[in-house]
């Protein structure tokens, strides 16, 4: 009986101690959860607070909303439109003063041909004025004699040529009747009748064309006078004209233009000299061929071949076709075929041997560029535009290539040099970019 109360006392004491520990633990947990959380600083808002507020998301920048490719296309598009408008206005201005422009361009071509003679005479000690006068007089006299000789030959042989043409037409008619084409006499007469009717129906147009021909002759004489005066001044005072032109260029672009001018002039000079040499070789060999084939007016035809050679591609075809037609109506089909063989052989030698060797790399232009430039020049300004189209493209190609190399050289010069590079390596890099320009640079295009 005495042990039971002691055991119950120890059990009650343990339970009491366990309850106190649970109370302490509960108090600690409540204290941790009862710690105050720092509230954010109150903001002062002048707008009244409403129960329902609609939040509008911020709109992006319109430029950023447009895709990058569309923005690039738009930037390029308006610049292309500005360039196209500028070119259109320039073409309109050139069309309005077409005669003056063609006369000046012709003067540049003649000056490029005659200026080396002036420079050679001045090296011999002749003053600039007499050297210019002597060269100009000699050049224009030679051109005038060539024109007079061609006219004289045509007038001397016109009667004989008309008789030969009539005989050739009769022989051609006989050949067509006996040819495997089965052409009948009735068909030939019908063709001749149609030609006569066409000529009779277009008498008014032919008369108006004749009247327009008088206007063309007057304009041609005016253009010749402008060309002569422009050539004289370019030969005499070309250096100062070039220096004055440089003053019109902005100062930032003036060094590049000053370097591009002499190279463009050398390209133009090389083109004119090479074209004259190639045209002379064509005229000599084709003229000898048609002379030994007994084709009448061989010398005038050779002169026409020389003149038409200044129109790339088209001129060779027209002059060769003229020689073949004259041979056909005067000497028959066999002679015409032989003339065609001679013309094709000489033109093949010209295209594959003479032009690459004589003209060289300085004025090399892709055949597609030649065709397109001649076509565009002919559409804009007729024969004169076709003549000046190719040298204009060659000069533009030279100028653009030099300006690209010049801008690259300036970028290398002003860019920070990477670590480990030396000035000599930069010089070698710039020389590699401009290795095609080895000659010393003159002060002006004619220097």
CSV table of C-alpha atoms in Angstrom, one decimal:
chain,number,residue,atom,x,y,z
A,1,UNK,CA,0.0,0.0,0.0
A,2,UNK,CA,2.9,2.3,0.7
A,3,UNK,CA,4.6,1.9,-2.8
A,4,UNK,CA,1.5,2.8,-4.9
A,5,UNK,CA,1.3,6.5,-4.0
A,6,UNK,CA,5.1,7.0,-4.7
A,7,UNK,CA,4.8,5.5,-8.2
A,8,UNK,CA,1.8,7.6,-8.9
A,9,UNK,CA,3.6,10.7,-7.7
A,10,UNK,CA,6.5,10.1,-10.0
A,11,UNK,CA,4.2,9.6,-13.0
A,12,UNK,CA,2.3,12.8,-12.3
A,13,UNK,CA,5.6,14.7,-11.9
A,14,UNK,CA,6.7,13.4,-15.4
A,15,UNK,CA,3.5,14.4,-17.0
A,16,UNK,CA,3.6,17.8,-15.5
A,17,UNK,CA,7.2,18.3,-16.8
A,18,UNK,CA,6.1,17.1,-20.3
A,19,UNK,CA,3.2,19.6,-20.3
A,20,UNK,CA,5.5,22.5,-19.3
A,21,UNK,CA,7.9,21.7,-22.2
A,22,UNK,CA,5.0,21.5,-24.6
A,23,UNK,CA,3.8,24.9,-23.4
A,24,UNK,CA,7.3,26.4,-23.9
A,25,UNK,CA,7.5,25.0,-27.4
A,26,UNK,CA,4.1,26.3,-28.3
A,27,UNK,CA,5.0,29.7,-26.9
A,28,UNK,CA,8.2,29.8,-29.1
A,29,UNK,CA,6.2,28.9,-32.3
A,30,UNK,CA,3.6,31.5,-31.6
A,31,UNK,CA,6.3,34.1,-31.0
A,32,UNK,CA,8.0,33.3,-34.4
A,33,UNK,CA,4.7,33.6,-36.2
A,34,UNK,CA,3.8,36.7,-34.4
A,35,UNK,CA,6.9,38.8,-35.7
A,36,UNK,CA,5.7,41.8,-37.7
A,37,UNK,CA,6.5,41.8,-41.5
A,38,UNK,CA,8.0,45.2,-42.8
A,39,UNK,CA,5.3,46.8,-44.9
A,40,UNK,CA,6.3,48.7,-48.1
A,41,UNK,CA,6.6,52.4,-47.9
A,42,UNK,CA,3.3,54.0,-48.7
A,43,UNK,CA,3.2,55.8,-52.1
A,44,UNK,CA,1.5,59.1,-52.6
A,45,UNK,CA,-1.0,58.9,-55.5
A,46,UNK,CA,-3.0,61.9,-56.4
A,47,UNK,CA,-5.5,59.9,-58.4
A,48,UNK,CA,-8.5,58.6,-56.6
A,49,UNK,CA,-8.6,54.8,-56.1
A,50,UNK,CA,-11.5,53.1,-57.7
A,51,UNK,CA,-12.7,49.6,-57.1
A,52,UNK,CA,-12.4,48.6,-60.9
A,53,UNK,CA,-9.2,49.7,-62.6
A,54,UNK,CA,-8.4,48.6,-66.2
A,55,UNK,CA,-4.6,48.3,-66.9
A,56,UNK,CA,-3.7,49.1,-70.6
A,57,UNK,CA,-0.4,47.4,-71.7
A,58,UNK,CA,2.3,49.6,-73.1
A,59,UNK,CA,2.5,49.7,-77.0
A,60,UNK,CA,5.8,49.0,-78.6
A,61,UNK,CA,7.7,51.5,-80.8
A,62,UNK,CA,6.3,51.4,-84.4
A,63,UNK,CA,9.8,51.1,-85.8
A,64,UNK,CA,10.5,48.1,-83.7
A,65,UNK,CA,7.2,46.5,-84.6
A,66,UNK,CA,8.2,46.5,-88.4
A,67,UNK,CA,10.3,43.4,-89.3
A,68,UNK,CA,13.9,44.1,-90.0
A,69,UNK,CA,13.8,42.9,-93.6
A,70,UNK,CA,10.9,45.2,-94.4
A,71,UNK,CA,12.7,48.2,-92.9
A,72,UNK,CA,15.9,47.5,-94.9
A,73,UNK,CA,13.8,47.1,-98.1
A,74,UNK,CA,12.0,50.4,-97.4
A,75,UNK,CA,15.3,52.2,-96.7
A,76,UNK,CA,16.7,50.9,-100.0
A,77,UNK,CA,13.5,51.5,-101.9
A,78,UNK,CA,13.2,55.2,-101.3
A,79,UNK,CA,16.9,55.7,-102.1
A,80,UNK,CA,16.5,53.8,-105.3
A,81,UNK,CA,13.4,56.0,-106.1
A,82,UNK,CA,15.5,59.2,-105.5
A,83,UNK,CA,18.3,57.9,-107.7
A,84,UNK,CA,15.8,56.9,-110.5
A,85,UNK,CA,14.2,60.4,-110.3
A,86,UNK,CA,17.7,62.0,-110.5
A,87,UNK,CA,18.6,59.9,-113.5
A,88,UNK,CA,15.3,60.7,-115.2
A,89,UNK,CA,15.7,64.4,-114.7
A,90,UNK,CA,19.3,64.2,-116.0
A,91,UNK,CA,18.2,62.3,-119.1
A,92,UNK,CA,15.5,64.9,-119.8
A,93,UNK,CA,18.2,67.7,-119.5
A,94,UNK,CA,20.5,65.8,-121.8
A,95,UNK,CA,17.8,65.2,-124.3
A,96,UNK,CA,17.0,69.0,-124.3
A,97,UNK,CA,20.7,69.8,-125.1
A,98,UNK,CA,21.5,66.6,-126.9
A,99,UNK,CA,23.4,68.4,-129.7
A,100,UNK,CA,25.7,70.2,-127.3
A,101,UNK,CA,26.4,67.1,-125.2
A,102,UNK,CA,27.2,64.9,-128.3
A,103,UNK,CA,29.4,67.7,-129.6
A,104,UNK,CA,31.3,68.0,-126.4
A,105,UNK,CA,31.7,64.2,-126.0
A,106,UNK,CA,32.9,64.0,-129.6
A,107,UNK,CA,35.4,66.7,-128.8
A,108,UNK,CA,36.7,64.7,-125.8
A,109,UNK,CA,37.2,61.7,-128.1
A,110,UNK,CA,39.1,63.7,-130.7
A,111,UNK,CA,41.1,65.4,-128.0
A,112,UNK,CA,42.1,62.0,-126.5
A,113,UNK,CA,43.3,61.1,-130.0
A,114,UNK,CA,45.2,64.3,-130.7
A,115,UNK,CA,46.5,65.3,-127.3
A,116,UNK,CA,49.5,63.0,-127.3
A,117,UNK,CA,50.7,64.8,-130.5
A,118,UNK,CA,50.4,68.1,-128.8
A,119,UNK,CA,52.4,66.8,-125.8
A,120,UNK,CA,55.1,65.4,-128.1
A,121,UNK,CA,55.4,68.7,-130.0
A,122,UNK,CA,55.7,70.6,-126.7
A,123,UNK,CA,58.5,68.2,-125.6
A,124,UNK,CA,60.3,69.2,-128.8
A,125,UNK,CA,60.2,72.8,-127.6
A,126,UNK,CA,57.2,74.1,-129.6
A,127,UNK,CA,55.0,76.6,-127.5
A,128,UNK,CA,51.6,75.4,-126.5
A,129,UNK,CA,49.6,77.7,-128.9
A,130,UNK,CA,51.5,76.7,-132.1
A,131,UNK,CA,51.5,73.0,-131.1
A,132,UNK,CA,47.8,73.1,-130.5
A,133,UNK,CA,47.1,74.9,-133.8
A,134,UNK,CA,49.3,72.7,-135.8
A,135,UNK,CA,47.9,69.5,-134.3
A,136,UNK,CA,44.2,70.6,-134.7
A,137,UNK,CA,44.7,71.8,-138.3
A,138,UNK,CA,46.5,68.6,-139.3
A,139,UNK,CA,43.9,66.4,-137.7
A,140,UNK,CA,40.8,68.2,-139.1
A,141,UNK,CA,42.5,68.5,-142.6
A,142,UNK,CA,43.0,64.7,-142.6
A,143,UNK,CA,39.4,64.1,-141.6
A,144,UNK,CA,38.2,66.5,-144.3
A,145,UNK,CA,40.3,64.9,-146.9
A,146,UNK,CA,38.9,61.5,-146.0
A,147,UNK,CA,35.3,62.8,-146.3
A,148,UNK,CA,36.1,64.5,-149.6
A,149,UNK,CA,37.7,61.3,-151.0
A,150,UNK,CA,34.7,59.2,-150.1
A,151,UNK,CA,32.3,61.7,-151.7
A,152,UNK,CA,34.5,62.0,-154.8
A,153,UNK,CA,34.7,58.2,-155.3
A,154,UNK,CA,31.0,57.8,-154.9
A,155,UNK,CA,30.2,60.6,-157.4
A,156,UNK,CA,32.8,59.2,-159.9
A,157,UNK,CA,31.4,55.7,-159.8
A,158,UNK,CA,27.7,56.4,-159.3
A,159,UNK,CA,26.8,56.0,-163.0
A,160,UNK,CA,28.8,52.8,-163.4
A,161,UNK,CA,27.5,51.5,-160.1
A,162,UNK,CA,23.8,52.1,-161.2
A,163,UNK,CA,24.4,50.1,-164.4
A,164,UNK,CA,26.1,47.3,-162.4
A,165,UNK,CA,23.3,47.3,-159.9
A,166,UNK,CA,20.8,46.9,-162.7
A,167,UNK,CA,22.8,44.1,-164.2
A,168,UNK,CA,23.2,42.5,-160.8
A,169,UNK,CA,19.4,42.7,-160.2
A,170,UNK,CA,18.8,40.9,-163.5
A,171,UNK,CA,21.4,38.2,-162.6
A,172,UNK,CA,19.8,37.8,-159.2
A,173,UNK,CA,16.4,37.4,-160.8
A,174,UNK,CA,17.7,34.7,-163.1
A,175,UNK,CA,19.4,33.0,-160.2
A,176,UNK,CA,16.1,33.0,-158.2
A,177,UNK,CA,14.2,31.6,-161.1
A,178,UNK,CA,16.7,28.7,-161.5
A,179,UNK,CA,17.3,28.2,-157.8
A,180,UNK,CA,15.9,25.4,-155.7
A,181,UNK,CA,13.6,27.9,-153.9
A,182,UNK,CA,11.1,27.5,-156.7
A,183,UNK,CA,10.5,31.2,-157.1
A,184,UNK,CA,8.4,32.1,-160.1
A,185,UNK,CA,8.5,35.1,-162.4
A,186,UNK,CA,5.0,36.1,-161.2
A,187,UNK,CA,6.1,36.2,-157.6
A,188,UNK,CA,9.1,38.4,-158.5
A,189,UNK,CA,6.9,40.8,-160.5
A,190,UNK,CA,4.5,40.9,-157.6
A,191,UNK,CA,7.3,41.8,-155.2
A,192,UNK,CA,8.5,44.6,-157.5
A,193,UNK,CA,4.9,45.9,-157.9
A,194,UNK,CA,4.5,46.0,-154.1
A,195,UNK,CA,7.7,47.9,-153.8
A,196,UNK,CA,6.6,50.5,-156.3
A,197,UNK,CA,3.2,50.9,-154.7
A,198,UNK,CA,4.8,51.3,-151.3
A,199,UNK,CA,7.1,54.0,-152.6
A,200,UNK,CA,4.1,55.8,-154.3
A,201,UNK,CA,1.9,55.5,-151.2
A,202,UNK,CA,4.7,57.0,-149.0
A,203,UNK,CA,5.6,59.9,-151.2
A,204,UNK,CA,4.5,62.4,-148.6
A,205,UNK,CA,6.6,60.7,-145.9
A,206,UNK,CA,9.6,60.5,-148.2
A,207,UNK,CA,9.2,64.3,-149.0
A,208,UNK,CA,8.9,65.1,-145.3
A,209,UNK,CA,11.9,62.9,-144.6
A,210,UNK,CA,13.8,64.9,-147.2
A,211,UNK,CA,12.8,68.2,-145.5
A,212,UNK,CA,13.8,66.7,-142.2
A,213,UNK,CA,17.1,65.7,-143.8
A,214,UNK,CA,17.8,69.4,-144.4
A,215,UNK,CA,17.3,70.1,-140.7
A,216,UNK,CA,19.6,67.2,-139.9
A,217,UNK,CA,22.3,68.6,-142.1
A,218,UNK,CA,22.0,72.0,-140.4
A,219,UNK,CA,22.2,70.4,-137.0
A,220,UNK,CA,25.1,68.3,-138.1
A,221,UNK,CA,27.0,71.4,-139.3
A,222,UNK,CA,26.3,73.1,-136.0
A,223,UNK,CA,27.5,70.1,-134.1
A,224,UNK,CA,30.7,69.9,-136.2
A,225,UNK,CA,31.5,73.6,-135.4
A,226,UNK,CA,30.9,73.0,-131.7
A,227,UNK,CA,33.1,70.0,-131.8
A,228,UNK,CA,35.9,71.9,-133.5
A,229,UNK,CA,35.8,74.8,-131.0
A,230,UNK,CA,35.5,72.5,-128.0
A,231,UNK,CA,38.5,70.4,-129.3
A,232,UNK,CA,40.6,73.5,-129.7
A,233,UNK,CA,40.0,74.7,-126.2
A,234,UNK,CA,40.4,71.2,-124.7
A,235,UNK,CA,43.8,70.8,-126.5
A,236,UNK,CA,45.0,74.3,-125.5
A,237,UNK,CA,43.6,74.7,-122.0
A,238,UNK,CA,42.6,71.2,-120.8
A,239,UNK,CA,44.7,71.4,-117.6
A,240,UNK,CA,43.1,74.5,-116.3
A,241,UNK,CA,39.6,73.3,-117.3
A,242,UNK,CA,40.2,70.2,-115.2
A,243,UNK,CA,41.5,72.2,-112.2
A,244,UNK,CA,38.4,74.5,-112.4
A,245,UNK,CA,36.2,71.4,-112.5
A,246,UNK,CA,37.8,70.1,-109.4
A,247,UNK,CA,36.8,73.3,-107.5
A,248,UNK,CA,33.2,72.3,-108.1
A,249,UNK,CA,33.6,69.1,-106.2
A,250,UNK,CA,33.1,69.1,-102.4
A,251,UNK,CA,36.4,69.3,-100.4
A,252,UNK,CA,35.9,65.9,-98.8
A,253,UNK,CA,35.6,64.1,-102.1
A,254,UNK,CA,38.1,66.2,-104.0
A,255,UNK,CA,41.2,64.0,-103.4
A,256,UNK,CA,39.4,60.9,-104.7
A,257,UNK,CA,38.1,62.7,-107.8
A,258,UNK,CA,41.5,64.2,-108.4
A,259,UNK,CA,43.0,60.7,-108.5
A,260,UNK,CA,40.2,59.2,-110.6
A,261,UNK,CA,40.4,61.9,-113.3
A,262,UNK,CA,43.8,61.0,-114.7
A,263,UNK,CA,43.0,57.3,-114.7
A,264,UNK,CA,39.7,58.0,-116.5
A,265,UNK,CA,41.6,60.0,-119.1
A,266,UNK,CA,44.1,57.3,-119.7
A,267,UNK,CA,41.3,54.8,-120.2
A,268,UNK,CA,39.6,57.1,-122.7
A,269,UNK,CA,42.9,57.7,-124.5
A,270,UNK,CA,43.6,54.0,-124.7
A,271,UNK,CA,40.1,53.2,-126.0
A,272,UNK,CA,40.3,55.8,-128.7
A,273,UNK,CA,43.8,54.8,-129.9
A,274,UNK,CA,42.9,51.1,-129.8
A,275,UNK,CA,39.6,51.6,-131.6
A,276,UNK,CA,41.4,53.7,-134.3
A,277,UNK,CA,44.0,51.0,-134.8
A,278,UNK,CA,41.5,48.2,-134.9
A,279,UNK,CA,39.2,50.1,-137.3
A,280,UNK,CA,42.2,50.9,-139.6
A,281,UNK,CA,43.2,47.2,-139.7
A,282,UNK,CA,39.7,46.1,-140.5
A,283,UNK,CA,39.3,48.7,-143.2
A,284,UNK,CA,42.7,47.8,-144.8
A,285,UNK,CA,42.2,44.0,-144.9
A,286,UNK,CA,38.5,44.0,-145.8
A,287,UNK,CA,39.2,46.7,-148.4
A,288,UNK,CA,42.0,44.6,-149.9
A,289,UNK,CA,39.7,41.6,-150.0
A,290,UNK,CA,36.9,43.3,-151.8
A,291,UNK,CA,39.4,45.0,-154.1
A,292,UNK,CA,40.9,41.7,-155.3
A,293,UNK,CA,37.4,40.3,-155.7
A,294,UNK,CA,36.7,43.1,-158.2
A,295,UNK,CA,33.9,44.7,-156.1
A,296,UNK,CA,33.3,48.3,-157.3
A,297,UNK,CA,34.0,51.2,-154.9
A,298,UNK,CA,36.4,49.2,-152.8
A,299,UNK,CA,38.0,52.3,-151.3
A,300,UNK,CA,34.8,54.0,-150.2
A,301,UNK,CA,33.6,50.8,-148.8
A,302,UNK,CA,36.8,50.5,-146.8
A,303,UNK,CA,36.3,54.0,-145.5
A,304,UNK,CA,32.8,53.2,-144.4
A,305,UNK,CA,34.1,50.1,-142.7
A,306,UNK,CA,36.6,52.3,-140.8
A,307,UNK,CA,34.0,54.8,-139.7
A,308,UNK,CA,31.4,52.2,-138.7
A,309,UNK,CA,34.0,50.4,-136.6
A,310,UNK,CA,33.6,53.1,-134.0
A,311,UNK,CA,30.1,51.7,-133.2
A,312,UNK,CA,30.8,48.4,-131.4
A,313,UNK,CA,29.1,45.2,-132.6
A,314,UNK,CA,26.5,47.0,-134.7
A,315,UNK,CA,28.9,48.9,-136.9
A,316,UNK,CA,30.8,45.8,-137.9
A,317,UNK,CA,27.5,44.1,-138.9
A,318,UNK,CA,26.2,47.1,-140.9
A,319,UNK,CA,29.5,47.7,-142.7
A,320,UNK,CA,30.0,44.1,-143.5
A,321,UNK,CA,26.4,43.7,-144.8
A,322,UNK,CA,26.8,46.8,-147.0
A,323,UNK,CA,29.9,45.3,-148.6
A,324,UNK,CA,28.1,42.0,-149.2
A,325,UNK,CA,25.1,43.7,-150.7
A,326,UNK,CA,27.2,45.7,-153.1
A,327,UNK,CA,29.1,42.6,-154.1
A,328,UNK,CA,25.8,40.7,-154.6
A,329,UNK,CA,24.1,43.2,-156.8
A,330,UNK,CA,27.2,44.0,-158.9
A,331,UNK,CA,29.2,40.7,-159.1
A,332,UNK,CA,26.8,37.9,-158.3
A,333,UNK,CA,26.2,35.4,-155.5
A,334,UNK,CA,29.6,33.7,-155.6
A,335,UNK,CA,31.5,37.0,-155.1
A,336,UNK,CA,29.0,38.0,-152.3
A,337,UNK,CA,29.7,34.8,-150.5
A,338,UNK,CA,33.5,35.3,-150.8
A,339,UNK,CA,33.1,38.9,-149.5
A,340,UNK,CA,31.1,37.5,-146.6
A,341,UNK,CA,33.9,35.0,-145.8
A,342,UNK,CA,36.5,37.8,-145.9
A,343,UNK,CA,34.4,40.0,-143.6
A,344,UNK,CA,33.7,37.2,-141.1
A,345,UNK,CA,37.4,36.1,-141.0
A,346,UNK,CA,38.7,39.6,-140.4
A,347,UNK,CA,36.1,40.3,-137.7
A,348,UNK,CA,36.9,37.1,-135.9
A,349,UNK,CA,40.6,38.0,-135.9
A,350,UNK,CA,39.6,41.4,-134.6
A,351,UNK,CA,37.4,40.2,-131.8
A,352,UNK,CA,39.7,37.4,-130.5
A,353,UNK,CA,43.2,38.8,-131.2
A,354,UNK,CA,43.3,42.5,-132.0
A,355,UNK,CA,41.0,43.9,-129.4
A,356,UNK,CA,42.4,42.0,-126.4
A,357,UNK,CA,46.0,42.7,-127.5
A,358,UNK,CA,45.6,46.4,-128.5
A,359,UNK,CA,43.0,47.6,-126.1
A,360,UNK,CA,44.3,45.6,-123.2
A,361,UNK,CA,42.8,45.2,-119.7
A,362,UNK,CA,42.4,48.9,-119.1
A,363,UNK,CA,39.2,49.1,-121.2
A,364,UNK,CA,38.0,45.6,-121.1
A,365,UNK,CA,34.2,45.5,-120.8
A,366,UNK,CA,32.0,42.5,-120.7
A,367,UNK,CA,30.2,41.7,-124.0
A,368,UNK,CA,26.8,41.9,-122.3
A,369,UNK,CA,27.7,45.4,-121.0
A,370,UNK,CA,28.7,46.4,-124.5
A,371,UNK,CA,25.4,45.2,-126.0
A,372,UNK,CA,23.3,46.8,-123.4
A,373,UNK,CA,25.2,50.1,-123.4
A,374,UNK,CA,25.1,50.3,-127.2
A,375,UNK,CA,21.4,49.6,-127.3
A,376,UNK,CA,20.7,52.1,-124.5
A,377,UNK,CA,22.9,54.8,-126.2
A,378,UNK,CA,21.2,54.2,-129.6
A,379,UNK,CA,17.7,54.5,-128.0
A,380,UNK,CA,18.6,57.7,-126.2
A,381,UNK,CA,20.7,59.6,-128.8
A,382,UNK,CA,20.8,57.6,-132.0
A,383,UNK,CA,24.1,56.8,-133.7
A,384,UNK,CA,26.0,59.4,-131.6
A,385,UNK,CA,24.7,57.7,-128.4
A,386,UNK,CA,25.8,54.3,-129.7
A,387,UNK,CA,29.3,55.6,-130.4
A,388,UNK,CA,29.9,57.2,-127.0
A,389,UNK,CA,28.2,54.4,-125.0
A,390,UNK,CA,31.1,52.0,-124.7
A,391,UNK,CA,33.8,54.5,-123.8
A,392,UNK,CA,31.5,56.0,-121.2
A,393,UNK,CA,31.0,52.6,-119.7
A,394,UNK,CA,34.8,51.9,-119.8
A,395,UNK,CA,35.5,55.2,-118.1
A,396,UNK,CA,32.8,54.7,-115.5
A,397,UNK,CA,34.2,51.3,-114.7
A,398,UNK,CA,37.7,52.7,-114.2
A,399,UNK,CA,36.4,55.5,-112.0
A,400,UNK,CA,34.3,53.3,-109.8
A,401,UNK,CA,37.1,50.8,-109.4
A,402,UNK,CA,39.6,53.5,-108.4
A,403,UNK,CA,37.2,55.1,-105.9
A,404,UNK,CA,36.5,51.8,-104.3
A,405,UNK,CA,40.2,51.1,-103.8
A,406,UNK,CA,40.8,54.7,-102.6
A,407,UNK,CA,38.0,54.4,-100.0
A,408,UNK,CA,39.4,51.1,-98.8
A,409,UNK,CA,42.9,52.6,-98.5
A,410,UNK,CA,41.6,55.5,-96.5
A,411,UNK,CA,39.7,53.1,-94.2
A,412,UNK,CA,42.9,51.1,-93.6
A,413,UNK,CA,44.9,54.3,-93.0
A,414,UNK,CA,42.4,55.7,-90.4
A,415,UNK,CA,41.5,52.4,-88.7
A,416,UNK,CA,43.3,51.5,-85.5
A,417,UNK,CA,46.3,49.1,-86.2
A,418,UNK,CA,45.8,45.7,-84.5
A,419,UNK,CA,48.4,44.6,-82.0
A,420,UNK,CA,51.4,42.9,-83.5
A,421,UNK,CA,51.0,44.6,-87.0
A,422,UNK,CA,53.7,46.8,-88.4
A,423,UNK,CA,53.4,49.8,-90.7
A,424,UNK,CA,55.2,47.9,-93.4
A,425,UNK,CA,52.5,45.2,-93.4
A,426,UNK,CA,49.8,47.9,-93.8
A,427,UNK,CA,51.7,49.4,-96.7
A,428,UNK,CA,52.0,46.0,-98.4
A,429,UNK,CA,48.2,45.5,-98.0
A,430,UNK,CA,47.4,48.9,-99.5
A,431,UNK,CA,49.8,48.2,-102.4
A,432,UNK,CA,48.0,44.9,-103.0
A,433,UNK,CA,44.7,46.7,-103.2
A,434,UNK,CA,46.0,49.3,-105.7
A,435,UNK,CA,48.6,47.2,-107.6
A,436,UNK,CA,46.9,47.9,-111.0
A,437,UNK,CA,47.8,51.6,-110.6
A,438,UNK,CA,51.6,51.6,-111.0
A,439,UNK,CA,52.1,54.7,-113.2
A,440,UNK,CA,52.8,58.1,-111.5
A,441,UNK,CA,49.7,60.1,-111.2
A,442,UNK,CA,49.5,63.3,-113.4
A,443,UNK,CA,48.0,66.5,-112.1
A,444,UNK,CA,45.2,66.6,-114.7
A,445,UNK,CA,43.6,64.2,-117.1
A,446,UNK,CA,45.7,65.5,-119.9
A,447,UNK,CA,49.0,65.7,-117.9
